[in-house]
mmCIF file with all atom_site columns, C-alpha atoms in Angstrom:
data_model
loop_
_atom_site.group_PDB
_atom_site.id
_atom_site.type_symbol
_atom_site.label_atom_id
_atom_site.label_alt_id
_atom_site.label_comp_id
_atom_site.label_asym_id
_atom_site.label_entity_id
_atom_site.label_seq_id
_atom_site.pdbx_PDB_ins_code
_atom_site.Cartn_x
_atom_site.Cartn_y
_atom_site.Cartn_z
_atom_site.occupancy
_atom_site.B_iso_or_equiv
_atom_site.pdbx_formal_charge
_atom_site.auth_seq_id
_atom_site.auth_comp_id
_atom_site.auth_asym_id
_atom_site.auth_atom_id
_atom_site.pdbx_PDB_model_num
ATOM 1   C CA . UNK A 1 1   ? -70.477 -74.710 -4.247  1.00 48.00 ? 915  UNK A CA 1
ATOM 2   C CA . UNK A 1 2   ? -67.804 -73.102 -6.433  1.00 45.00 ? 916  UNK A CA 1
ATOM 3   C CA . UNK A 1 3   ? -69.888 -73.763 -9.542  1.00 44.00 ? 917  UNK A CA 1
ATOM 4   C CA . UNK A 1 4   ? -72.890 -72.070 -7.923  1.00 42.00 ? 918  UNK A CA 1
ATOM 5   C CA . UNK A 1 5   ? -70.794 -69.036 -6.969  1.00 37.00 ? 919  UNK A CA 1
ATOM 6   C CA . UNK A 1 6   ? -69.334 -68.801 -10.480 1.00 42.00 ? 920  UNK A CA 1
ATOM 7   C CA . UNK A 1 7   ? -72.823 -68.988 -12.005 1.00 41.00 ? 921  UNK A CA 1
ATOM 8   C CA . UNK A 1 8   ? -74.069 -66.302 -9.611  1.00 42.00 ? 922  UNK A CA 1
ATOM 9   C CA . UNK A 1 9   ? -71.138 -64.073 -10.533 1.00 44.00 ? 923  UNK A CA 1
ATOM 10  C CA . UNK A 1 10  ? -71.920 -64.556 -14.214 1.00 47.00 ? 924  UNK A CA 1
ATOM 11  C CA . UNK A 1 11  ? -75.568 -63.615 -13.681 1.00 45.00 ? 925  UNK A CA 1
ATOM 12  C CA . UNK A 1 12  ? -74.518 -60.539 -11.712 1.00 46.00 ? 926  UNK A CA 1
ATOM 13  C CA . UNK A 1 13  ? -72.179 -59.517 -14.518 1.00 49.00 ? 927  UNK A CA 1
ATOM 14  C CA . UNK A 1 14  ? -74.891 -59.933 -17.149 1.00 46.00 ? 928  UNK A CA 1
ATOM 15  C CA . UNK A 1 15  ? -77.407 -57.964 -15.097 1.00 47.00 ? 929  UNK A CA 1
ATOM 16  C CA . UNK A 1 16  ? -74.834 -55.195 -14.618 1.00 48.00 ? 930  UNK A CA 1
ATOM 17  C CA . UNK A 1 17  ? -74.246 -55.036 -18.358 1.00 49.00 ? 931  UNK A CA 1
ATOM 18  C CA . UNK A 1 18  ? -77.978 -54.681 -18.974 1.00 52.00 ? 932  UNK A CA 1
ATOM 19  C CA . UNK A 1 19  ? -78.344 -51.451 -17.003 1.00 86.00 ? 933  UNK A CA 1
ATOM 20  C CA . UNK A 1 20  ? -76.874 -49.009 -19.546 1.00 94.00 ? 934  UNK A CA 1
ATOM 21  C CA . UNK A 1 21  ? -77.733 -48.615 -23.226 1.00 94.00 ? 935  UNK A CA 1
ATOM 22  C CA . UNK A 1 22  ? -75.945 -47.043 -26.192 1.00 94.00 ? 936  UNK A CA 1
ATOM 23  C CA . UNK A 1 23  ? -77.774 -43.952 -27.425 1.00 94.00 ? 937  UNK A CA 1
ATOM 24  C CA . UNK A 1 24  ? -79.562 -43.537 -24.114 1.00 95.00 ? 938  UNK A CA 1
ATOM 25  C CA . UNK A 1 25  ? -76.823 -43.462 -21.465 1.00 96.00 ? 939  UNK A CA 1
ATOM 26  C CA . UNK A 1 26  ? -73.755 -43.055 -23.680 1.00 97.00 ? 940  UNK A CA 1
ATOM 27  C CA . UNK A 1 27  ? -72.890 -42.598 -27.357 1.00 96.00 ? 941  UNK A CA 1
ATOM 28  C CA . UNK A 1 28  ? -71.144 -45.104 -29.588 1.00 97.00 ? 942  UNK A CA 1
ATOM 29  C CA . UNK A 1 29  ? -68.946 -43.404 -32.165 1.00 97.00 ? 943  UNK A CA 1
ATOM 30  C CA . UNK A 1 30  ? -69.609 -44.348 -35.785 1.00 96.00 ? 944  UNK A CA 1
ATOM 31  C CA . UNK A 1 31  ? -65.898 -43.972 -36.498 1.00 96.00 ? 945  UNK A CA 1
ATOM 32  C CA . UNK A 1 32  ? -63.816 -45.112 -33.493 1.00 95.00 ? 946  UNK A CA 1
ATOM 33  C CA . UNK A 1 33  ? -60.628 -43.279 -32.567 1.00 95.00 ? 947  UNK A CA 1
ATOM 34  C CA . UNK A 1 34  ? -57.312 -45.090 -32.491 1.00 93.00 ? 948  UNK A CA 1
ATOM 35  C CA . UNK A 1 35  ? -55.862 -45.492 -29.013 1.00 92.00 ? 949  UNK A CA 1
ATOM 36  C CA . UNK A 1 36  ? -52.183 -45.479 -28.171 1.00 82.00 ? 950  UNK A CA 1
ATOM 37  C CA . UNK A 1 37  ? -52.271 -48.204 -25.568 1.00 80.00 ? 951  UNK A CA 1
ATOM 38  C CA . UNK A 1 38  ? -52.586 -51.981 -25.357 1.00 89.00 ? 952  UNK A CA 1
ATOM 39  C CA . UNK A 1 39  ? -54.660 -51.338 -22.255 1.00 95.00 ? 953  UNK A CA 1
ATOM 40  C CA . UNK A 1 40  ? -58.279 -50.215 -22.141 1.00 97.00 ? 954  UNK A CA 1
ATOM 41  C CA . UNK A 1 41  ? -57.818 -46.494 -22.679 1.00 97.00 ? 955  UNK A CA 1
ATOM 42  C CA . UNK A 1 42  ? -60.102 -44.047 -20.883 1.00 97.00 ? 956  UNK A CA 1
ATOM 43  C CA . UNK A 1 43  ? -59.760 -40.479 -22.176 1.00 97.00 ? 957  UNK A CA 1
ATOM 44  C CA . UNK A 1 44  ? -60.909 -37.570 -20.030 1.00 98.00 ? 958  UNK A CA 1
ATOM 45  C CA . UNK A 1 45  ? -61.568 -34.467 -22.134 1.00 98.00 ? 959  UNK A CA 1
ATOM 46  C CA . UNK A 1 46  ? -61.384 -31.403 -19.924 1.00 98.00 ? 960  UNK A CA 1
ATOM 47  C CA . UNK A 1 47  ? -60.628 -27.683 -19.815 1.00 96.00 ? 961  UNK A CA 1
ATOM 48  C CA . UNK A 1 48  ? -58.914 -25.787 -17.031 1.00 96.00 ? 962  UNK A CA 1
ATOM 49  C CA . UNK A 1 49  ? -61.404 -22.951 -17.545 1.00 95.00 ? 963  UNK A CA 1
ATOM 50  C CA . UNK A 1 50  ? -64.407 -25.266 -17.070 1.00 96.00 ? 964  UNK A CA 1
ATOM 51  C CA . UNK A 1 51  ? -66.070 -25.065 -13.649 1.00 96.00 ? 965  UNK A CA 1
ATOM 52  C CA . UNK A 1 52  ? -67.603 -28.519 -14.089 1.00 97.00 ? 966  UNK A CA 1
ATOM 53  C CA . UNK A 1 53  ? -64.097 -29.905 -14.757 1.00 97.00 ? 967  UNK A CA 1
ATOM 54  C CA . UNK A 1 54  ? -62.803 -28.186 -11.617 1.00 97.00 ? 968  UNK A CA 1
ATOM 55  C CA . UNK A 1 55  ? -65.447 -30.014 -9.561  1.00 96.00 ? 969  UNK A CA 1
ATOM 56  C CA . UNK A 1 56  ? -64.912 -33.286 -11.429 1.00 97.00 ? 970  UNK A CA 1
ATOM 57  C CA . UNK A 1 57  ? -61.126 -33.397 -11.051 1.00 96.00 ? 971  UNK A CA 1
ATOM 58  C CA . UNK A 1 58  ? -61.027 -34.616 -7.398  1.00 94.00 ? 972  UNK A CA 1
ATOM 59  C CA . UNK A 1 59  ? -63.653 -37.229 -8.280  1.00 94.00 ? 973  UNK A CA 1
ATOM 60  C CA . UNK A 1 60  ? -61.794 -38.678 -11.251 1.00 95.00 ? 974  UNK A CA 1
ATOM 61  C CA . UNK A 1 61  ? -58.483 -38.455 -9.359  1.00 94.00 ? 975  UNK A CA 1
ATOM 62  C CA . UNK A 1 62  ? -59.942 -40.693 -6.658  1.00 95.00 ? 976  UNK A CA 1
ATOM 63  C CA . UNK A 1 63  ? -61.381 -43.019 -9.311  1.00 95.00 ? 977  UNK A CA 1
ATOM 64  C CA . UNK A 1 64  ? -57.969 -43.290 -10.963 1.00 95.00 ? 978  UNK A CA 1
ATOM 65  C CA . UNK A 1 65  ? -56.453 -44.654 -7.742  1.00 95.00 ? 979  UNK A CA 1
ATOM 66  C CA . UNK A 1 66  ? -58.597 -47.770 -8.042  1.00 95.00 ? 980  UNK A CA 1
ATOM 67  C CA . UNK A 1 67  ? -57.874 -48.549 -11.693 1.00 95.00 ? 981  UNK A CA 1
ATOM 68  C CA . UNK A 1 68  ? -56.967 -52.113 -12.587 1.00 95.00 ? 982  UNK A CA 1
ATOM 69  C CA . UNK A 1 69  ? -53.662 -52.808 -14.336 1.00 95.00 ? 983  UNK A CA 1
ATOM 70  C CA . UNK A 1 70  ? -55.386 -53.251 -17.702 1.00 96.00 ? 984  UNK A CA 1
ATOM 71  C CA . UNK A 1 71  ? -56.868 -49.714 -17.717 1.00 97.00 ? 985  UNK A CA 1
ATOM 72  C CA . UNK A 1 72  ? -55.110 -46.438 -18.516 1.00 96.00 ? 986  UNK A CA 1
ATOM 73  C CA . UNK A 1 73  ? -56.466 -42.915 -17.955 1.00 97.00 ? 987  UNK A CA 1
ATOM 74  C CA . UNK A 1 74  ? -55.365 -40.297 -20.499 1.00 96.00 ? 988  UNK A CA 1
ATOM 75  C CA . UNK A 1 75  ? -56.234 -36.635 -19.976 1.00 97.00 ? 989  UNK A CA 1
ATOM 76  C CA . UNK A 1 76  ? -56.808 -34.447 -23.017 1.00 97.00 ? 990  UNK A CA 1
ATOM 77  C CA . UNK A 1 77  ? -57.242 -30.663 -22.749 1.00 97.00 ? 991  UNK A CA 1
ATOM 78  C CA . UNK A 1 78  ? -59.858 -29.252 -25.102 1.00 96.00 ? 992  UNK A CA 1
ATOM 79  C CA . UNK A 1 79  ? -59.155 -26.166 -27.196 1.00 92.00 ? 993  UNK A CA 1
ATOM 80  C CA . UNK A 1 80  ? -62.347 -25.409 -29.091 1.00 92.00 ? 994  UNK A CA 1
ATOM 81  C CA . UNK A 1 81  ? -60.548 -23.272 -31.678 1.00 88.00 ? 995  UNK A CA 1
ATOM 82  C CA . UNK A 1 82  ? -56.919 -23.242 -32.779 1.00 85.00 ? 996  UNK A CA 1
ATOM 83  C CA . UNK A 1 83  ? -56.183 -19.516 -32.753 1.00 84.00 ? 997  UNK A CA 1
ATOM 84  C CA . UNK A 1 84  ? -53.088 -17.406 -32.226 1.00 79.00 ? 998  UNK A CA 1
ATOM 85  C CA . UNK A 1 85  ? -52.164 -15.283 -29.232 1.00 83.00 ? 999  UNK A CA 1
ATOM 86  C CA . UNK A 1 86  ? -54.264 -12.125 -29.087 1.00 76.00 ? 1000 UNK A CA 1
ATOM 87  C CA . UNK A 1 87  ? -57.198 -13.685 -30.916 1.00 81.00 ? 1001 UNK A CA 1
ATOM 88  C CA . UNK A 1 88  ? -60.511 -14.515 -29.318 1.00 84.00 ? 1002 UNK A CA 1
ATOM 89  C CA . UNK A 1 89  ? -60.522 -18.037 -27.915 1.00 77.00 ? 1003 UNK A CA 1
ATOM 90  C CA . UNK A 1 90  ? -56.763 -18.164 -27.315 1.00 86.00 ? 1004 UNK A CA 1
ATOM 91  C CA . UNK A 1 91  ? -57.320 -18.821 -23.590 1.00 91.00 ? 1005 UNK A CA 1
ATOM 92  C CA . UNK A 1 92  ? -58.197 -22.456 -24.313 1.00 93.00 ? 1006 UNK A CA 1
ATOM 93  C CA . UNK A 1 93  ? -55.077 -22.854 -26.440 1.00 95.00 ? 1007 UNK A CA 1
ATOM 94  C CA . UNK A 1 94  ? -52.830 -21.317 -23.764 1.00 95.00 ? 1008 UNK A CA 1
ATOM 95  C CA . UNK A 1 95  ? -54.251 -23.602 -21.072 1.00 96.00 ? 1009 UNK A CA 1
ATOM 96  C CA . UNK A 1 96  ? -53.853 -26.668 -23.294 1.00 97.00 ? 1010 UNK A CA 1
ATOM 97  C CA . UNK A 1 97  ? -50.245 -25.625 -23.925 1.00 97.00 ? 1011 UNK A CA 1
ATOM 98  C CA . UNK A 1 98  ? -49.749 -25.330 -20.167 1.00 97.00 ? 1012 UNK A CA 1
ATOM 99  C CA . UNK A 1 99  ? -50.938 -28.923 -19.717 1.00 98.00 ? 1013 UNK A CA 1
ATOM 100 C CA . UNK A 1 100 ? -48.513 -30.322 -22.296 1.00 98.00 ? 1014 UNK A CA 1
ATOM 101 C CA . UNK A 1 101 ? -45.714 -28.100 -21.000 1.00 98.00 ? 1015 UNK A CA 1
ATOM 102 C CA . UNK A 1 102 ? -46.254 -29.566 -17.539 1.00 98.00 ? 1016 UNK A CA 1
ATOM 103 C CA . UNK A 1 103 ? -46.124 -33.091 -18.960 1.00 98.00 ? 1017 UNK A CA 1
ATOM 104 C CA . UNK A 1 104 ? -42.917 -32.348 -20.865 1.00 98.00 ? 1018 UNK A CA 1
ATOM 105 C CA . UNK A 1 105 ? -41.299 -30.892 -17.744 1.00 98.00 ? 1019 UNK A CA 1
ATOM 106 C CA . UNK A 1 106 ? -42.636 -33.756 -15.575 1.00 98.00 ? 1020 UNK A CA 1
ATOM 107 C CA . UNK A 1 107 ? -44.409 -31.419 -13.141 1.00 98.00 ? 1021 UNK A CA 1
ATOM 108 C CA . UNK A 1 108 ? -48.023 -32.128 -14.085 1.00 97.00 ? 1022 UNK A CA 1
ATOM 109 C CA . UNK A 1 109 ? -48.790 -33.643 -10.687 1.00 96.00 ? 1023 UNK A CA 1
ATOM 110 C CA . UNK A 1 110 ? -47.499 -30.431 -9.060  1.00 97.00 ? 1024 UNK A CA 1
ATOM 111 C CA . UNK A 1 111 ? -49.161 -27.757 -11.215 1.00 97.00 ? 1025 UNK A CA 1
ATOM 112 C CA . UNK A 1 112 ? -52.373 -29.434 -12.393 1.00 97.00 ? 1026 UNK A CA 1
ATOM 113 C CA . UNK A 1 113 ? -54.631 -28.419 -9.500  1.00 96.00 ? 1027 UNK A CA 1
ATOM 114 C CA . UNK A 1 114 ? -52.858 -25.083 -8.907  1.00 96.00 ? 1028 UNK A CA 1
ATOM 115 C CA . UNK A 1 115 ? -53.841 -24.045 -12.443 1.00 96.00 ? 1029 UNK A CA 1
ATOM 116 C CA . UNK A 1 116 ? -57.467 -24.913 -11.671 1.00 96.00 ? 1030 UNK A CA 1
ATOM 117 C CA . UNK A 1 117 ? -57.194 -23.106 -8.331  1.00 96.00 ? 1031 UNK A CA 1
ATOM 118 C CA . UNK A 1 118 ? -55.677 -20.062 -9.996  1.00 94.00 ? 1032 UNK A CA 1
ATOM 119 C CA . UNK A 1 119 ? -58.854 -19.666 -12.043 1.00 95.00 ? 1033 UNK A CA 1
ATOM 120 C CA . UNK A 1 120 ? -61.601 -20.739 -9.654  1.00 96.00 ? 1034 UNK A CA 1
ATOM 121 C CA . UNK A 1 121 ? -60.134 -19.931 -6.231  1.00 96.00 ? 1035 UNK A CA 1
ATOM 122 C CA . UNK A 1 122 ? -57.767 -17.026 -6.843  1.00 93.00 ? 1036 UNK A CA 1
ATOM 123 C CA . UNK A 1 123 ? -59.713 -15.515 -9.765  1.00 92.00 ? 1037 UNK A CA 1
ATOM 124 C CA . UNK A 1 124 ? -56.605 -15.043 -11.923 1.00 89.00 ? 1038 UNK A CA 1
ATOM 125 C CA . UNK A 1 125 ? -56.328 -14.910 -15.682 1.00 88.00 ? 1039 UNK A CA 1
ATOM 126 C CA . UNK A 1 126 ? -54.551 -18.216 -16.091 1.00 82.00 ? 1040 UNK A CA 1
ATOM 127 C CA . UNK A 1 127 ? -54.522 -17.918 -19.870 1.00 82.00 ? 1041 UNK A CA 1
ATOM 128 C CA . UNK A 1 128 ? -51.883 -15.211 -19.385 1.00 89.00 ? 1042 UNK A CA 1
ATOM 129 C CA . UNK A 1 129 ? -48.436 -16.657 -20.023 1.00 92.00 ? 1043 UNK A CA 1
ATOM 130 C CA . UNK A 1 130 ? -46.867 -14.721 -17.148 1.00 93.00 ? 1044 UNK A CA 1
ATOM 131 C CA . UNK A 1 131 ? -49.436 -16.059 -14.669 1.00 93.00 ? 1045 UNK A CA 1
ATOM 132 C CA . UNK A 1 132 ? -48.798 -19.604 -15.870 1.00 95.00 ? 1046 UNK A CA 1
ATOM 133 C CA . UNK A 1 133 ? -45.050 -19.060 -15.734 1.00 96.00 ? 1047 UNK A CA 1
ATOM 134 C CA . UNK A 1 134 ? -45.358 -17.920 -12.104 1.00 95.00 ? 1048 UNK A CA 1
ATOM 135 C CA . UNK A 1 135 ? -47.132 -21.146 -11.101 1.00 96.00 ? 1049 UNK A CA 1
ATOM 136 C CA . UNK A 1 136 ? -44.485 -23.268 -12.796 1.00 97.00 ? 1050 UNK A CA 1
ATOM 137 C CA . UNK A 1 137 ? -41.744 -21.227 -11.142 1.00 97.00 ? 1051 UNK A CA 1
ATOM 138 C CA . UNK A 1 138 ? -43.376 -21.792 -7.734  1.00 96.00 ? 1052 UNK A CA 1
ATOM 139 C CA . UNK A 1 139 ? -42.912 -25.512 -8.373  1.00 97.00 ? 1053 UNK A CA 1
ATOM 140 C CA . UNK A 1 140 ? -39.269 -25.389 -9.334  1.00 97.00 ? 1054 UNK A CA 1
ATOM 141 C CA . UNK A 1 141 ? -39.368 -24.707 -13.082 1.00 98.00 ? 1055 UNK A CA 1
ATOM 142 C CA . UNK A 1 142 ? -36.930 -22.153 -14.462 1.00 97.00 ? 1056 UNK A CA 1
ATOM 143 C CA . UNK A 1 143 ? -38.896 -19.352 -16.244 1.00 97.00 ? 1057 UNK A CA 1
ATOM 144 C CA . UNK A 1 144 ? -36.694 -19.518 -19.351 1.00 97.00 ? 1058 UNK A CA 1
ATOM 145 C CA . UNK A 1 145 ? -37.191 -23.269 -19.589 1.00 98.00 ? 1059 UNK A CA 1
ATOM 146 C CA . UNK A 1 146 ? -40.948 -22.790 -19.240 1.00 98.00 ? 1060 UNK A CA 1
ATOM 147 C CA . UNK A 1 147 ? -40.967 -20.249 -22.087 1.00 97.00 ? 1061 UNK A CA 1
ATOM 148 C CA . UNK A 1 148 ? -38.930 -22.532 -24.328 1.00 97.00 ? 1062 UNK A CA 1
ATOM 149 C CA . UNK A 1 149 ? -41.187 -25.557 -23.843 1.00 98.00 ? 1063 UNK A CA 1
ATOM 150 C CA . UNK A 1 150 ? -44.456 -23.586 -23.767 1.00 97.00 ? 1064 UNK A CA 1
ATOM 151 C CA . UNK A 1 151 ? -43.711 -22.084 -27.194 1.00 96.00 ? 1065 UNK A CA 1
ATOM 152 C CA . UNK A 1 152 ? -42.081 -25.183 -28.668 1.00 97.00 ? 1066 UNK A CA 1
ATOM 153 C CA . UNK A 1 153 ? -43.088 -26.993 -31.828 1.00 98.00 ? 1067 UNK A CA 1
ATOM 154 C CA . UNK A 1 154 ? -43.682 -30.158 -29.798 1.00 98.00 ? 1068 UNK A CA 1
ATOM 155 C CA . UNK A 1 155 ? -46.199 -28.585 -27.431 1.00 98.00 ? 1069 UNK A CA 1
ATOM 156 C CA . UNK A 1 156 ? -48.030 -26.791 -30.248 1.00 97.00 ? 1070 UNK A CA 1
ATOM 157 C CA . UNK A 1 157 ? -48.239 -30.076 -32.159 1.00 97.00 ? 1071 UNK A CA 1
ATOM 158 C CA . UNK A 1 158 ? -49.740 -31.853 -29.134 1.00 98.00 ? 1072 UNK A CA 1
ATOM 159 C CA . UNK A 1 159 ? -52.386 -29.131 -28.825 1.00 97.00 ? 1073 UNK A CA 1
ATOM 160 C CA . UNK A 1 160 ? -53.314 -29.588 -32.495 1.00 97.00 ? 1074 UNK A CA 1
ATOM 161 C CA . UNK A 1 161 ? -53.523 -33.374 -32.057 1.00 97.00 ? 1075 UNK A CA 1
ATOM 162 C CA . UNK A 1 162 ? -55.717 -32.943 -28.966 1.00 97.00 ? 1076 UNK A CA 1
ATOM 163 C CA . UNK A 1 163 ? -57.983 -30.598 -30.921 1.00 96.00 ? 1077 UNK A CA 1
ATOM 164 C CA . UNK A 1 164 ? -58.260 -33.133 -33.742 1.00 96.00 ? 1078 UNK A CA 1
ATOM 165 C CA . UNK A 1 165 ? -59.057 -35.987 -31.341 1.00 96.00 ? 1079 UNK A CA 1
ATOM 166 C CA . UNK A 1 166 ? -61.730 -33.957 -29.532 1.00 96.00 ? 1080 UNK A CA 1
ATOM 167 C CA . UNK A 1 167 ? -63.399 -33.259 -32.877 1.00 96.00 ? 1081 UNK A CA 1
ATOM 168 C CA . UNK A 1 168 ? -63.131 -36.925 -33.860 1.00 96.00 ? 1082 UNK A CA 1
ATOM 169 C CA . UNK A 1 169 ? -64.708 -37.918 -30.544 1.00 96.00 ? 1083 UNK A CA 1
ATOM 170 C CA . UNK A 1 170 ? -67.580 -35.444 -31.119 1.00 95.00 ? 1084 UNK A CA 1
ATOM 171 C CA . UNK A 1 171 ? -66.853 -33.762 -27.794 1.00 96.00 ? 1085 UNK A CA 1
ATOM 172 C CA . UNK A 1 172 ? -69.559 -31.152 -27.223 1.00 93.00 ? 1086 UNK A CA 1
ATOM 173 C CA . UNK A 1 173 ? -68.782 -30.122 -23.648 1.00 94.00 ? 1087 UNK A CA 1
ATOM 174 C CA . UNK A 1 174 ? -66.452 -30.776 -20.767 1.00 97.00 ? 1088 UNK A CA 1
ATOM 175 C CA . UNK A 1 175 ? -65.800 -32.933 -18.901 1.00 97.00 ? 1089 UNK A CA 1
ATOM 176 C CA . UNK A 1 176 ? -66.534 -35.882 -21.176 1.00 98.00 ? 1090 UNK A CA 1
ATOM 177 C CA . UNK A 1 177 ? -65.040 -39.370 -21.229 1.00 98.00 ? 1091 UNK A CA 1
ATOM 178 C CA . UNK A 1 178 ? -64.232 -41.609 -24.171 1.00 98.00 ? 1092 UNK A CA 1
ATOM 179 C CA . UNK A 1 179 ? -63.717 -45.307 -23.476 1.00 98.00 ? 1093 UNK A CA 1
ATOM 180 C CA . UNK A 1 180 ? -61.504 -47.357 -25.803 1.00 97.00 ? 1094 UNK A CA 1
ATOM 181 C CA . UNK A 1 181 ? -61.944 -44.737 -28.527 1.00 97.00 ? 1095 UNK A CA 1
ATOM 182 C CA . UNK A 1 182 ? -65.486 -46.002 -29.049 1.00 97.00 ? 1096 UNK A CA 1
ATOM 183 C CA . UNK A 1 183 ? -67.878 -44.807 -26.380 1.00 98.00 ? 1097 UNK A CA 1
ATOM 184 C CA . UNK A 1 184 ? -68.535 -41.205 -25.285 1.00 98.00 ? 1098 UNK A CA 1
ATOM 185 C CA . UNK A 1 185 ? -69.842 -40.592 -21.770 1.00 98.00 ? 1099 UNK A CA 1
ATOM 186 C CA . UNK A 1 186 ? -71.211 -37.154 -20.859 1.00 96.00 ? 1100 UNK A CA 1
ATOM 187 C CA . UNK A 1 187 ? -72.778 -35.811 -17.674 1.00 95.00 ? 1101 UNK A CA 1
ATOM 188 C CA . UNK A 1 188 ? -75.831 -34.810 -19.696 1.00 94.00 ? 1102 UNK A CA 1
ATOM 189 C CA . UNK A 1 189 ? -76.634 -38.344 -20.863 1.00 94.00 ? 1103 UNK A CA 1
ATOM 190 C CA . UNK A 1 190 ? -75.317 -40.022 -17.717 1.00 94.00 ? 1104 UNK A CA 1
ATOM 191 C CA . UNK A 1 191 ? -77.406 -37.863 -15.407 1.00 92.00 ? 1105 UNK A CA 1
ATOM 192 C CA . UNK A 1 192 ? -74.499 -36.392 -13.476 1.00 92.00 ? 1106 UNK A CA 1
ATOM 193 C CA . UNK A 1 193 ? -70.772 -36.674 -12.935 1.00 92.00 ? 1107 UNK A CA 1
ATOM 194 C CA . UNK A 1 194 ? -70.969 -39.584 -10.474 1.00 87.00 ? 1108 UNK A CA 1
ATOM 195 C CA . UNK A 1 195 ? -72.919 -41.616 -13.016 1.00 94.00 ? 1109 UNK A CA 1
ATOM 196 C CA . UNK A 1 196 ? -70.324 -40.821 -15.679 1.00 96.00 ? 1110 UNK A CA 1
ATOM 197 C CA . UNK A 1 197 ? -67.818 -42.962 -13.834 1.00 96.00 ? 1111 UNK A CA 1
ATOM 198 C CA . UNK A 1 198 ? -70.352 -45.729 -13.175 1.00 96.00 ? 1112 UNK A CA 1
ATOM 199 C CA . UNK A 1 199 ? -71.032 -45.922 -16.907 1.00 97.00 ? 1113 UNK A CA 1
ATOM 200 C CA . UNK A 1 200 ? -67.295 -45.768 -17.594 1.00 97.00 ? 1114 UNK A CA 1
ATOM 201 C CA . UNK A 1 201 ? -66.756 -48.751 -15.283 1.00 97.00 ? 1115 UNK A CA 1
ATOM 202 C CA . UNK A 1 202 ? -69.565 -50.583 -17.053 1.00 97.00 ? 1116 UNK A CA 1
ATOM 203 C CA . UNK A 1 203 ? -67.973 -49.949 -20.465 1.00 97.00 ? 1117 UNK A CA 1
ATOM 204 C CA . UNK A 1 204 ? -64.518 -50.951 -19.241 1.00 97.00 ? 1118 UNK A CA 1
ATOM 205 C CA . UNK A 1 205 ? -65.948 -54.268 -18.011 1.00 96.00 ? 1119 UNK A CA 1
ATOM 206 C CA . UNK A 1 206 ? -67.819 -54.705 -21.296 1.00 95.00 ? 1120 UNK A CA 1
ATOM 207 C CA . UNK A 1 207 ? -64.612 -54.267 -23.288 1.00 95.00 ? 1121 UNK A CA 1
ATOM 208 C CA . UNK A 1 208 ? -62.709 -56.502 -20.883 1.00 94.00 ? 1122 UNK A CA 1
ATOM 209 C CA . UNK A 1 209 ? -65.183 -59.323 -21.460 1.00 93.00 ? 1123 UNK A CA 1
ATOM 210 C CA . UNK A 1 210 ? -65.044 -58.795 -25.237 1.00 92.00 ? 1124 UNK A CA 1
ATOM 211 C CA . UNK A 1 211 ? -61.274 -59.157 -25.137 1.00 88.00 ? 1125 UNK A CA 1
ATOM 212 C CA . UNK A 1 212 ? -61.496 -62.270 -22.984 1.00 89.00 ? 1126 UNK A CA 1
ATOM 213 C CA . UNK A 1 213 ? -63.920 -63.843 -25.433 1.00 89.00 ? 1127 UNK A CA 1
ATOM 214 C CA . UNK A 1 214 ? -61.565 -63.471 -28.394 1.00 78.00 ? 1128 UNK A CA 1
#
């Protein structure tokens, strides 16, 4: 009986793997990105100013709660251009800096959704440093400490690295997901945000089986 169940499980797994195809449902990168984890790394490329990301965030947050121990979710804010304050396109840079500032100050779980809400619910200019500072202050961060970290070399370096990785991953819109530095999943190819996570699960299982076979 156990042998029959094991065989049935294997057939189910193979049939599940057959449902999505590279080039059709997701993209396989010609030059994979290095990952910083021994686990199966799932990168979510997002922007605080992206309405699709705002809608996707509760979905991927719920998905994250069910992750197995061998999978790690890494969020990467996208700044399409690396420009200085006052230049066109700086909003993306400021919001990416806010993300890494929150990580450095260990308040990301507190300010992440409030930044989204500031833009899409309260209609505020969240690329303005004072508006961002106010949100951090509401969650216990000293304004001077926020300014120091927000404008630090470390945070600016992380924004540049994120920009480089998004270019290496051929990110063309947000939100998009990269699995194990090899496979890019977009809502456009997946046919919607819900399917993005189904394809992500499929790719995670594919990689898991590849590792087990080694």
